[in-house]
Short mmCIF file of C-alpha atoms and ligand atoms in Angstrom, two decimals:
data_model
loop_
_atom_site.label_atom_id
_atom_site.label_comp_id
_atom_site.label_asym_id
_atom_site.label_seq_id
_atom_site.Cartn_x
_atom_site.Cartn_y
_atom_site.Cartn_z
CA UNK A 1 13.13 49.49 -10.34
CA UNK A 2 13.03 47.33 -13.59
CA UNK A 3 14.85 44.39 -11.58
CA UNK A 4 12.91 44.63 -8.64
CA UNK A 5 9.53 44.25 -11.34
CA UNK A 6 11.20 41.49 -13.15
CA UNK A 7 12.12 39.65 -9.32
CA UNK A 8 8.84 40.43 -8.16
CA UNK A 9 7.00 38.67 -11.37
CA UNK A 10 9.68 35.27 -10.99
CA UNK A 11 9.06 34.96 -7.94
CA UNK A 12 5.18 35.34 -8.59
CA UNK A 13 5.65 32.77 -11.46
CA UNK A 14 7.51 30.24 -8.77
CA UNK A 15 5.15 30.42 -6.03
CA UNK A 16 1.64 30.04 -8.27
CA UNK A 17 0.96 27.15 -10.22
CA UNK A 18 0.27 27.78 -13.76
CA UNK A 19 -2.44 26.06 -15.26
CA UNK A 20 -1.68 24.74 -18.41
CA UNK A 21 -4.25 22.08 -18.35
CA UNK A 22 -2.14 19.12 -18.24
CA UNK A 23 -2.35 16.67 -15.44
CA UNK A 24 0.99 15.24 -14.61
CA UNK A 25 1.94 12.01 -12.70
CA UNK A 26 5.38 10.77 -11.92
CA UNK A 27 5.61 7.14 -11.85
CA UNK A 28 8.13 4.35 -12.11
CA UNK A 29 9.10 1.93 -15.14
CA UNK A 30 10.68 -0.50 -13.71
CA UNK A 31 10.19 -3.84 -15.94
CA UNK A 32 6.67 -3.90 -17.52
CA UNK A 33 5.53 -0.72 -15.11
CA UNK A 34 6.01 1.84 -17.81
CA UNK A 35 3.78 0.26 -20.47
CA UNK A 36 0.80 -0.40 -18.53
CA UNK A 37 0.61 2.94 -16.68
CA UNK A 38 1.09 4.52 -20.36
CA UNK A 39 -1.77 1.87 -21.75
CA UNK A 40 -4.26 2.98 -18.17
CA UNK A 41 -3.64 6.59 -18.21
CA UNK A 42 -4.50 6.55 -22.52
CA UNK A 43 -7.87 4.48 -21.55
CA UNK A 44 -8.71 7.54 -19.06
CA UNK A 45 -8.14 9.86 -21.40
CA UNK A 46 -10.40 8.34 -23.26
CA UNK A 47 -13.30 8.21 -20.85
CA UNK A 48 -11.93 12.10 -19.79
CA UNK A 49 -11.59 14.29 -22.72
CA UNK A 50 -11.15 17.34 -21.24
CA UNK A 51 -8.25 15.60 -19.54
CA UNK A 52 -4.61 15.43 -20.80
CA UNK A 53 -2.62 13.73 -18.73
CA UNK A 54 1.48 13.24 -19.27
CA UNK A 55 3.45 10.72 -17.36
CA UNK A 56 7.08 11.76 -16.02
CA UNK A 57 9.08 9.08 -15.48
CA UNK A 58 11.56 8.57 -12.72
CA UNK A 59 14.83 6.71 -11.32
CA UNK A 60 14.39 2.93 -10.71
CA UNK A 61 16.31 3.14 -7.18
CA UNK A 62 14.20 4.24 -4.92
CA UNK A 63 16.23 6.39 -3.33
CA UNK A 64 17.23 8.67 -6.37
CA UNK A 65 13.36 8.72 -6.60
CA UNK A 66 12.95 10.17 -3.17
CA UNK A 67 15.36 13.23 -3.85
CA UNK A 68 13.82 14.18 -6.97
CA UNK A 69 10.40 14.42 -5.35
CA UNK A 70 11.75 16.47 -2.18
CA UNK A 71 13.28 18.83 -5.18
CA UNK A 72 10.00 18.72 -6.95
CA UNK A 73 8.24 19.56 -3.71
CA UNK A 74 9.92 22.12 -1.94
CA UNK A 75 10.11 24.09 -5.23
CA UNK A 76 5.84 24.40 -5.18
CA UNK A 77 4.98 24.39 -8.94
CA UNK A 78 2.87 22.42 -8.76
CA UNK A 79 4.44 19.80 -10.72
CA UNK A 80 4.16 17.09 -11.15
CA UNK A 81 -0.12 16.72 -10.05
CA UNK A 82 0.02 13.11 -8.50
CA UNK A 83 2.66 11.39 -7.17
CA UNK A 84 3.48 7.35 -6.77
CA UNK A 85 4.56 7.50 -3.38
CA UNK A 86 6.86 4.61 -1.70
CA UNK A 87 4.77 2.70 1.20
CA UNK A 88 7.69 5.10 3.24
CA UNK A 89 6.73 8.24 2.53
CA UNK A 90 3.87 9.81 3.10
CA UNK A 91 4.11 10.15 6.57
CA UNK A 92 7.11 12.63 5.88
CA UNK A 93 5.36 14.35 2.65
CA UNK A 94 2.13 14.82 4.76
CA UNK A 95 4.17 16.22 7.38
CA UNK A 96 6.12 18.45 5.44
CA UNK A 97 2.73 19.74 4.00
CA UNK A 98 3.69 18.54 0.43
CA UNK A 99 0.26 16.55 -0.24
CA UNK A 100 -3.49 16.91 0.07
CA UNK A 101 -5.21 14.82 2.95
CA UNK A 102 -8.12 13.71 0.56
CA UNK A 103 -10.85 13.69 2.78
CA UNK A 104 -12.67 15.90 1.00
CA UNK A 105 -12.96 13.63 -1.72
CA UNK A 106 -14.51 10.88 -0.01
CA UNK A 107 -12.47 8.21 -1.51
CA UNK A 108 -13.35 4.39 -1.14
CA UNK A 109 -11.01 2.78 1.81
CA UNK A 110 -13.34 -0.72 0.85
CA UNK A 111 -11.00 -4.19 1.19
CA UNK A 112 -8.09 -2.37 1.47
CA UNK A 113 -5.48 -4.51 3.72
CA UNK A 114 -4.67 -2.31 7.14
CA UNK A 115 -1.08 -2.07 7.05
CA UNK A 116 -1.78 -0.54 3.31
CA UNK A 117 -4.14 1.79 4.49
CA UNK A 118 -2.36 2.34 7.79
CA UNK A 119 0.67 3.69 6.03
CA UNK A 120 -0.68 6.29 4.56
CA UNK A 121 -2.48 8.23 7.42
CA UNK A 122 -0.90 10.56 8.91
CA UNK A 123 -2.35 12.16 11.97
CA UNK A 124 -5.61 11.31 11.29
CA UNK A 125 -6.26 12.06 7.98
CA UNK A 126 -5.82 9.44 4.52
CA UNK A 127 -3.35 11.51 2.68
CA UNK A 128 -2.80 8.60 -0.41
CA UNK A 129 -4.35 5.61 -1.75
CA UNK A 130 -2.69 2.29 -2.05
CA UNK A 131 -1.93 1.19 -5.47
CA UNK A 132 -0.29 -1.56 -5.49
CA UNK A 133 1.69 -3.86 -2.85
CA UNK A 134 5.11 -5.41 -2.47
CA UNK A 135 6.31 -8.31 -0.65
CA UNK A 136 10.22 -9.90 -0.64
CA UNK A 137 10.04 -13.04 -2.04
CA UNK A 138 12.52 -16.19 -2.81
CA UNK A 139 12.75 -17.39 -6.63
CA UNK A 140 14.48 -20.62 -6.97
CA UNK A 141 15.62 -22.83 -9.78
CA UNK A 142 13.04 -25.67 -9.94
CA UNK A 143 15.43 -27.70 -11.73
CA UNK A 144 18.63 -27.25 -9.83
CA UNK A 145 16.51 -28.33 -6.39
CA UNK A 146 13.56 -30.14 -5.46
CA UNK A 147 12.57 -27.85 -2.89
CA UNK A 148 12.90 -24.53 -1.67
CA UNK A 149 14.97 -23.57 1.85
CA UNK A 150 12.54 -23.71 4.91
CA UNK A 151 15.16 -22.17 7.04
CA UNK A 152 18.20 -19.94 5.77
CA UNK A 153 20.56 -22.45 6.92
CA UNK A 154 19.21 -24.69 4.41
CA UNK A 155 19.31 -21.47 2.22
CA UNK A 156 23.00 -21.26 2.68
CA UNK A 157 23.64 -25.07 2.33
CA UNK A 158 21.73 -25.52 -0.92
CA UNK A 159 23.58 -22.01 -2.54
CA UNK A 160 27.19 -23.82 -1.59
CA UNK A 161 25.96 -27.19 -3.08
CA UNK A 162 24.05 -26.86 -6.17
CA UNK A 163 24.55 -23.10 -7.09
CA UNK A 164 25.35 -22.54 -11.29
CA UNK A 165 27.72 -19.70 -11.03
CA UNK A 166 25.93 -17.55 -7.79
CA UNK A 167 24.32 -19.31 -4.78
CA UNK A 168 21.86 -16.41 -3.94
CA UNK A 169 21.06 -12.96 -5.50
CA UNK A 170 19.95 -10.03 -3.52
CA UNK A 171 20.23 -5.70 -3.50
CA UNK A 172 22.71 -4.96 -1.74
CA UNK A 173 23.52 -1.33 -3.36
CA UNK A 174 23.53 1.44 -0.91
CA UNK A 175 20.07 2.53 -1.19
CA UNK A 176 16.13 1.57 0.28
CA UNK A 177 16.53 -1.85 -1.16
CA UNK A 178 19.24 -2.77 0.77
CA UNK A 179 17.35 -1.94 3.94
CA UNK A 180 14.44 -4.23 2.89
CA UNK A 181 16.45 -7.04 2.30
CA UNK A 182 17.95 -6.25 6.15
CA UNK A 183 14.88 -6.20 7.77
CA UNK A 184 13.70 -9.71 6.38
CA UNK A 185 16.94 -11.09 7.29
CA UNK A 186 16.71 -9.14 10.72
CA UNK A 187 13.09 -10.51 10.65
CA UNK A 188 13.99 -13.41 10.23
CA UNK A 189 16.40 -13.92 13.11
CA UNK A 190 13.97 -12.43 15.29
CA UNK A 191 14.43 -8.80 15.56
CA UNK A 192 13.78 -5.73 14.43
CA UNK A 193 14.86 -1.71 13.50
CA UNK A 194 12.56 -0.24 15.82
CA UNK A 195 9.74 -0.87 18.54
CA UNK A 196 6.14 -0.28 18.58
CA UNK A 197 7.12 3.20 20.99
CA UNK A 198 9.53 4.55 18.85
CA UNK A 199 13.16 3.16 19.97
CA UNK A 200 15.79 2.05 18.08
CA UNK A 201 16.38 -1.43 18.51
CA UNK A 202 18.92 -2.57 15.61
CA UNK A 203 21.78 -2.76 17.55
CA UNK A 204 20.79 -6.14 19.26
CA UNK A 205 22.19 -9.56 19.34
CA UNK A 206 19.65 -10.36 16.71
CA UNK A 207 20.61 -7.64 14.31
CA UNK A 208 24.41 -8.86 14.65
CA UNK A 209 23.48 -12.08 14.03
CA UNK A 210 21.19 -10.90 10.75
CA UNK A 211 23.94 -9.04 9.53
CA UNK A 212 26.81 -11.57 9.69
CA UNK A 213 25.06 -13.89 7.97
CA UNK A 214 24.49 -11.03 5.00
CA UNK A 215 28.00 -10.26 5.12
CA UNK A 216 29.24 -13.68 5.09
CA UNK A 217 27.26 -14.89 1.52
CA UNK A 218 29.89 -12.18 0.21
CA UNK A 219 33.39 -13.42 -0.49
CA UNK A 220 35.57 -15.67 -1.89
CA UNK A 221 33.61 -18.75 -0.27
CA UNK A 222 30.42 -17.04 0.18
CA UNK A 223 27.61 -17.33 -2.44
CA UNK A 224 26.77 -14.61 -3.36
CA UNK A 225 29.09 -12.09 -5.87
CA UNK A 226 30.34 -9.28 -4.42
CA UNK A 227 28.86 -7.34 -7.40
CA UNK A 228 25.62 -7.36 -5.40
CA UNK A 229 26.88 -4.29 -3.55
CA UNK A 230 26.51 -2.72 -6.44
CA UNK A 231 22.93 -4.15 -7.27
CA UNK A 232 19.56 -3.02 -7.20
CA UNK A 233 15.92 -5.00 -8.19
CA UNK A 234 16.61 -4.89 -12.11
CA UNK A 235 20.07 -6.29 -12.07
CA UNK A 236 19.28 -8.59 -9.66
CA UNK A 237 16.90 -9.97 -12.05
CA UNK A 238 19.44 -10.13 -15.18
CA UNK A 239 21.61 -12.37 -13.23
CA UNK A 240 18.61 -14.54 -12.22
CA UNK A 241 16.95 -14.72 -15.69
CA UNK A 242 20.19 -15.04 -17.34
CA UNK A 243 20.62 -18.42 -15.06
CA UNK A 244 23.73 -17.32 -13.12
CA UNK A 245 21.93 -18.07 -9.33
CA UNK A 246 20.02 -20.70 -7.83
CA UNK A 247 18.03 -17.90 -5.36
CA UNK A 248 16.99 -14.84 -6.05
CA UNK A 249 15.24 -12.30 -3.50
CA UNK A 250 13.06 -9.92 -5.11
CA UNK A 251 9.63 -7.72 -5.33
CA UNK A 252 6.69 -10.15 -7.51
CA UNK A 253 7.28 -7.95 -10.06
CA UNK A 254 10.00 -9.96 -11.29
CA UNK A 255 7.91 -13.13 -11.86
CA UNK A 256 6.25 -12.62 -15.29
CA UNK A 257 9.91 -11.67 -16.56
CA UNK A 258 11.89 -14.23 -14.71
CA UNK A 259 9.36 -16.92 -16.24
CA UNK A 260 8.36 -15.26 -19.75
CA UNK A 261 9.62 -14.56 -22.65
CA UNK A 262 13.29 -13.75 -22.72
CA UNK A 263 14.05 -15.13 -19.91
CA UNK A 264 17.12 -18.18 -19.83
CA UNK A 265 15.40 -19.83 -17.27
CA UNK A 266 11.56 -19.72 -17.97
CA UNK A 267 9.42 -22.81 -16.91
CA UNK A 268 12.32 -23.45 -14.13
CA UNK A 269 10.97 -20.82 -11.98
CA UNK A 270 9.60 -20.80 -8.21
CA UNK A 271 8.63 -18.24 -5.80
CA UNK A 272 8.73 -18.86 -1.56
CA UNK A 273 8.76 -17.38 0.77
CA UNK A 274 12.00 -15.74 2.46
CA UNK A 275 13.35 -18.06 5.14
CA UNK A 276 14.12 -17.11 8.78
CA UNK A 277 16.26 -19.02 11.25
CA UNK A 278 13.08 -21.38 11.83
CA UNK A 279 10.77 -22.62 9.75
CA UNK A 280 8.12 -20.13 11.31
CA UNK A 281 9.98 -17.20 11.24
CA UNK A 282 9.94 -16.50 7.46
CA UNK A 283 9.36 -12.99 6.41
CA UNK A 284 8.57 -10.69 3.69
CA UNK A 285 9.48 -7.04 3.89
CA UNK A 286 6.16 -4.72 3.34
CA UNK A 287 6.82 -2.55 0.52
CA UNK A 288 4.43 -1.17 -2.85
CA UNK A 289 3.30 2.24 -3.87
CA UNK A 290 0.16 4.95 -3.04
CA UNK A 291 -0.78 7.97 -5.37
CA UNK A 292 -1.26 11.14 -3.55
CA UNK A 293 -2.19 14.67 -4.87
CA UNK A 294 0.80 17.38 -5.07
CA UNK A 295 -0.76 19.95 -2.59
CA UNK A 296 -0.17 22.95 -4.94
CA UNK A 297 -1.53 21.41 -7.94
CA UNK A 298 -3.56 23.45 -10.01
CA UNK A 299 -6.12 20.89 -10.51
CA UNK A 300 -6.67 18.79 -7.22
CA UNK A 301 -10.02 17.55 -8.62
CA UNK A 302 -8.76 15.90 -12.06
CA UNK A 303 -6.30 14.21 -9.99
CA UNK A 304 -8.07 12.80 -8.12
CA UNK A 305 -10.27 11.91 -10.80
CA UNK A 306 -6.79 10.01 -12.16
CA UNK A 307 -6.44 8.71 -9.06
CA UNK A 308 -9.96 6.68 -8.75
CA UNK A 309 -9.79 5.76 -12.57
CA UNK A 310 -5.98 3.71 -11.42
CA UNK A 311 -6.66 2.68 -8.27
CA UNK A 312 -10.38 1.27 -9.20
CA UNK A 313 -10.08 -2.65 -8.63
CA UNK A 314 -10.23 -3.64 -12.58
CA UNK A 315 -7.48 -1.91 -12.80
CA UNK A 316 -5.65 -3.73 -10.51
CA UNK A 317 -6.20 -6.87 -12.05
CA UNK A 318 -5.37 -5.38 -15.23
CA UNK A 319 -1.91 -4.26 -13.26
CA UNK A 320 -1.41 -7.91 -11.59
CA UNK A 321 -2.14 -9.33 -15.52
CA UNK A 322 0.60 -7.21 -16.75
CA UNK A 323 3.38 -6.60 -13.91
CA UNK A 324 2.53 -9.13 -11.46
CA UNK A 325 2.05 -6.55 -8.88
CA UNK A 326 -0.05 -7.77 -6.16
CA UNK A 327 -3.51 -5.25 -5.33
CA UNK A 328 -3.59 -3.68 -2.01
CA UNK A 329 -7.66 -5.02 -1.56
CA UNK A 330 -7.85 -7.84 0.42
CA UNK A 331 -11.57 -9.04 -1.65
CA UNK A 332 -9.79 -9.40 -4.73
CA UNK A 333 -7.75 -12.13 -3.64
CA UNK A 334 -11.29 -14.06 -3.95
CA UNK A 335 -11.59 -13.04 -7.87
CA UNK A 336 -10.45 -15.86 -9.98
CA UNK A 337 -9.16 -13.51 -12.14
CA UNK A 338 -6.09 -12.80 -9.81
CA UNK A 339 -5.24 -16.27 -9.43
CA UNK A 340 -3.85 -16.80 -12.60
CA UNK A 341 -0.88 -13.95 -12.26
CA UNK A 342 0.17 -14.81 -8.21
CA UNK A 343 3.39 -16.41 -7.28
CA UNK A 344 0.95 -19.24 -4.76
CA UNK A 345 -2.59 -20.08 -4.01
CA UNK A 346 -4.58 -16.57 -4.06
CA UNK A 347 -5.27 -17.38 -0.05
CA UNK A 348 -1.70 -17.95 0.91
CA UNK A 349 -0.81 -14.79 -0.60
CA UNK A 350 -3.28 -12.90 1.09
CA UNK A 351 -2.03 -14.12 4.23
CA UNK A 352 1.67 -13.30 3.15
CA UNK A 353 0.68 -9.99 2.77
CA UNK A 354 -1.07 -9.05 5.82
CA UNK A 355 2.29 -10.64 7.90
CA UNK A 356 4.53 -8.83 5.76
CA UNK A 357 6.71 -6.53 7.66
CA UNK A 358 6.50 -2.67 7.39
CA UNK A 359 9.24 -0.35 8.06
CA UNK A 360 8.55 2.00 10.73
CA UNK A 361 5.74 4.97 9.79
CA UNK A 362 7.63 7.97 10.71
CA UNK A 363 8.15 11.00 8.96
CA UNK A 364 12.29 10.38 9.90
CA UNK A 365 12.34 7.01 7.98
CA UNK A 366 14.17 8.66 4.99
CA UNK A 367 17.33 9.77 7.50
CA UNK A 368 16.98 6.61 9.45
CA UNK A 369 16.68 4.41 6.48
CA UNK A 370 19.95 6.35 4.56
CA UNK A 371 22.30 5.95 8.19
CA UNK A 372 21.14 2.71 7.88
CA UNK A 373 22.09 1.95 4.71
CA UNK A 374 25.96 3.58 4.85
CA UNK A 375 26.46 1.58 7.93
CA UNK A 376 24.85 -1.98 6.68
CA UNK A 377 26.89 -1.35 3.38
CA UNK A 378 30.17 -0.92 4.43
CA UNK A 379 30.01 -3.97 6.99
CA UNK A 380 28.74 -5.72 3.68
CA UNK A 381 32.06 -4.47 1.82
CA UNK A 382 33.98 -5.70 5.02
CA UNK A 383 35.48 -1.84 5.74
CA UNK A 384 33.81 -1.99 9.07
CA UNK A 385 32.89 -4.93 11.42
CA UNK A 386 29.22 -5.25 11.98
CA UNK A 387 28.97 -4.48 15.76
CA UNK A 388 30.39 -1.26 15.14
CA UNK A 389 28.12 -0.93 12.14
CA UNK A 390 25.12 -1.26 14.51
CA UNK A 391 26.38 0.25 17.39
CA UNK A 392 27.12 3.53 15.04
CA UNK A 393 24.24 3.24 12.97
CA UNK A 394 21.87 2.77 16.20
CA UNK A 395 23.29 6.10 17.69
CA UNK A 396 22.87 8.29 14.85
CA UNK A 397 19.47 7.13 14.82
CA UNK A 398 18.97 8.30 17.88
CA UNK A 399 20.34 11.09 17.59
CA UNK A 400 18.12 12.26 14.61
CA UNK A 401 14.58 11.36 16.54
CA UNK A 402 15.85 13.39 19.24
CA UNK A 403 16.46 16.02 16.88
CA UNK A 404 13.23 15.87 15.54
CA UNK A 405 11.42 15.58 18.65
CA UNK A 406 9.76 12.13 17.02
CA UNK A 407 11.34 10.27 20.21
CA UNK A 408 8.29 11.84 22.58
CA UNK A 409 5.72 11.98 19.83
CA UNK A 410 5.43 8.30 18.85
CA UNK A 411 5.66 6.96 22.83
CA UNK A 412 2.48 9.59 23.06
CA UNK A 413 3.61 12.69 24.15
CA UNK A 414 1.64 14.62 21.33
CA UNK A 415 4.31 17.65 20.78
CA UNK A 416 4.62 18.47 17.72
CA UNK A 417 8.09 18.21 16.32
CA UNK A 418 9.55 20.70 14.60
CA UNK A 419 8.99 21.32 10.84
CA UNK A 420 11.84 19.09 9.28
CA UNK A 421 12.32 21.54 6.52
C1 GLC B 1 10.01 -1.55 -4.16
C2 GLC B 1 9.03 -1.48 -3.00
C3 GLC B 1 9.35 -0.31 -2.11
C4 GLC B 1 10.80 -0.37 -1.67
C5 GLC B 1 11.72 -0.43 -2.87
C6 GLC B 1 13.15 -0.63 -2.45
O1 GLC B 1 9.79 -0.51 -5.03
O2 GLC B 1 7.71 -1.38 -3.46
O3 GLC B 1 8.49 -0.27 -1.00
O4 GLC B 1 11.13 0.72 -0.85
O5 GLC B 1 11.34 -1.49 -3.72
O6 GLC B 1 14.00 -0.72 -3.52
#
């Protein structure tokens, strides 16, 4: 009777938040990230007494971030209060009933760019707001060239001719990274993971042609080291800023390290965009973050409170200042504040951001994006050729919006899939 008491009151304490009157956010600290969310979240504590607020950090990849927040989740503590969310994932956390559609708070949508705003409804309802946005860029070595590639065969041509030790830098570790650097590649020859109604498309004579030319940078007379499939954003950067590559591809982030302080190669710095077979066909890979409210958070007002105080536009700027990161509002790209901290003219960035490419809003893209990624790296490492890399990955795709019902549901049929979890 004693056990079934003491059962009884753990399970009570794992189901109901407790409130200890902290609000907790999880965010990322990758490069100068960590020090201006600590410096923001001290100024609203400031302005919010009866606020404390702690900041849990997480994993730089991506993808290790994405498992600890489905742990987090399904466990419903609580814990941590708001969330920085990839551009990926809400669909699949609203789905899975994991965060608050914040409606009822009436936030402010103003000069937000759509494909910001657009990736984080989910059936109708605004379940995070956009934070900050990403976009794949090119560094290059200003004095090494005079200009940068306009196609990637001039890409490839310049790495073999005037490279220091590496031709071109990019993340090729098995995680999300490596998929963004696929679909500007992809992109860039034309093609793409998925259609508008919800089919797989990667296994195309684009997508073979995309990844060949990925594959073949790697290698004894490729360009690129074969360390890369072991590298994610930050060590990307090292070799950059440490002056081992002529190109680098990478989030803007990167820029105020690349060319600061600390860096080998500061002053010698450009940014352009990512080349695609033509000179028109360039792309950048849509990525950045939202902060959403943990549904069973004990306080889904203070959040939200949080949430305005970081996401208000002077904060943005103050983020841009600091990290480079590029704010998801479409009118600040007029303030001549921005211009100062942007990798090109405040108008051409505007406009590479609203053609940057998303990946596909589905509440699947975490087990499409991971097939993805095992199949993509091992033709990378060579252990598998890259039509049957495709062809495989493609299939197993397929097989896992069938499974999920998501193959009906995003042509229109509106049947609900079944909960994932
Ligand atoms: C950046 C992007 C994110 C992307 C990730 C991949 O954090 O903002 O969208 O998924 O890099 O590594």
């Amino acid at each position: 009777m004693k056990h079934l008491l003491v059962i009884a009151l753990v399970l009570l304490a794992g189901c109901a938040p407790e409130d200890d009157g902290i609000l907790r956010i999880s965010g990322s600290a990758v490069g100068d990230e960590g020090e201006i969310l600590r410096r923001q979240v001290t100024a609203f504590m400031e302005e919010n007494p009866d606020l404390r607020v702690v900041v849990q950090r997480t994993p730089d990849d991506a993808s290790q971030r994405h498992q600890l927040y489905v742990q987090w989740l399904a466990a419903r503590t609580g814990r941590p209060d708001v969330l920085q969310l990839d551009v990926i994932w809400t669909p699949e956390f609203a789905a899975a009933g994991w965060i608050l559609p914040l409606e009822r708070f009436a936030p402010d949508t103003t000069g937000l760019f759509d494909a910001a705003l657009a990736a984080n409804r989910w059936e109708g309802s605004l379940y995070a707001l956009p934070w900050f946005v990403d976009v794949g860029m090119l560094y290059w070595r200003t004095d090494l060239i005079d200009a940068p590639p306009v196609t990637l065969e001039e890409l490839s041509r310049q790495s073999a001719a005037a490279a220091p030790e590496y031709g071109f830098v990019w993340q090729g570790a098995r995680y999300e990274g490596l998929v963004t650097v696929f679909l500007e590649i992809l992109t860039g020859h034309g093609g793409r993971i998925m259609a508008p109604d919800g089919s797989v498309e990667v296994d195309s004579p684009e997508g073979r042609t995309a990844l060949v030319w990925l594959r073949d940078r790697i290698g004894p007379n490729g360009d690129t080291p074969r360390d890369v499939l072991a590298w994610r954003e930050e060590e990307v950067r090292f070799a950059f800023q440490n002056g081992r590559a002529l190109f680098m591809r990478n989030w803007p982030y990167a820029l105020p390290l690349v060319d600061g302080e600390g860096s080998r190669v500061a002053g010698r710095v450009g940014v352009a965009p990512v080349p695609g077979t033509r000179p028109d066909r360039g792309a950048a890979a849509l990525g950045g973050s939202q902060l959403a409210i943990n549904a069973e958070s004990a306080n889904p007002e203070g959040s939200f409170r949080l949430i305005s105080y970081l996401t208000h536009p002077e904060r943005m700027l103050e983020r841009a200042r600091a990290t480079g990161q590029l704010p998801p509002r479409r009118d600040l790209y007029d303030d001549p504040r921005l211009q100062a901290h942007l990798p090109a003219p405040a108008e051409r960035m505007r406009e590479i951001v609203e053609a940057a490419v998303p990946r596909p809003p589905t509440p699947a893209w975490t087990q499409l994006s991971e097939i993805l990624q095992i199949h993509l790296h091992r033709a990378l490492a060579g252990q598998t050729d890259p039509d049957a890399a495709l062809a495989s990955a493609a299939r197993e795709m397929e097989a896992v919006l069938a499974r999920m019902g998501l193959h009906e549901r995003q042509r229109g049929d509106a049947t609900p899939p079944p909960p994932s979890r």
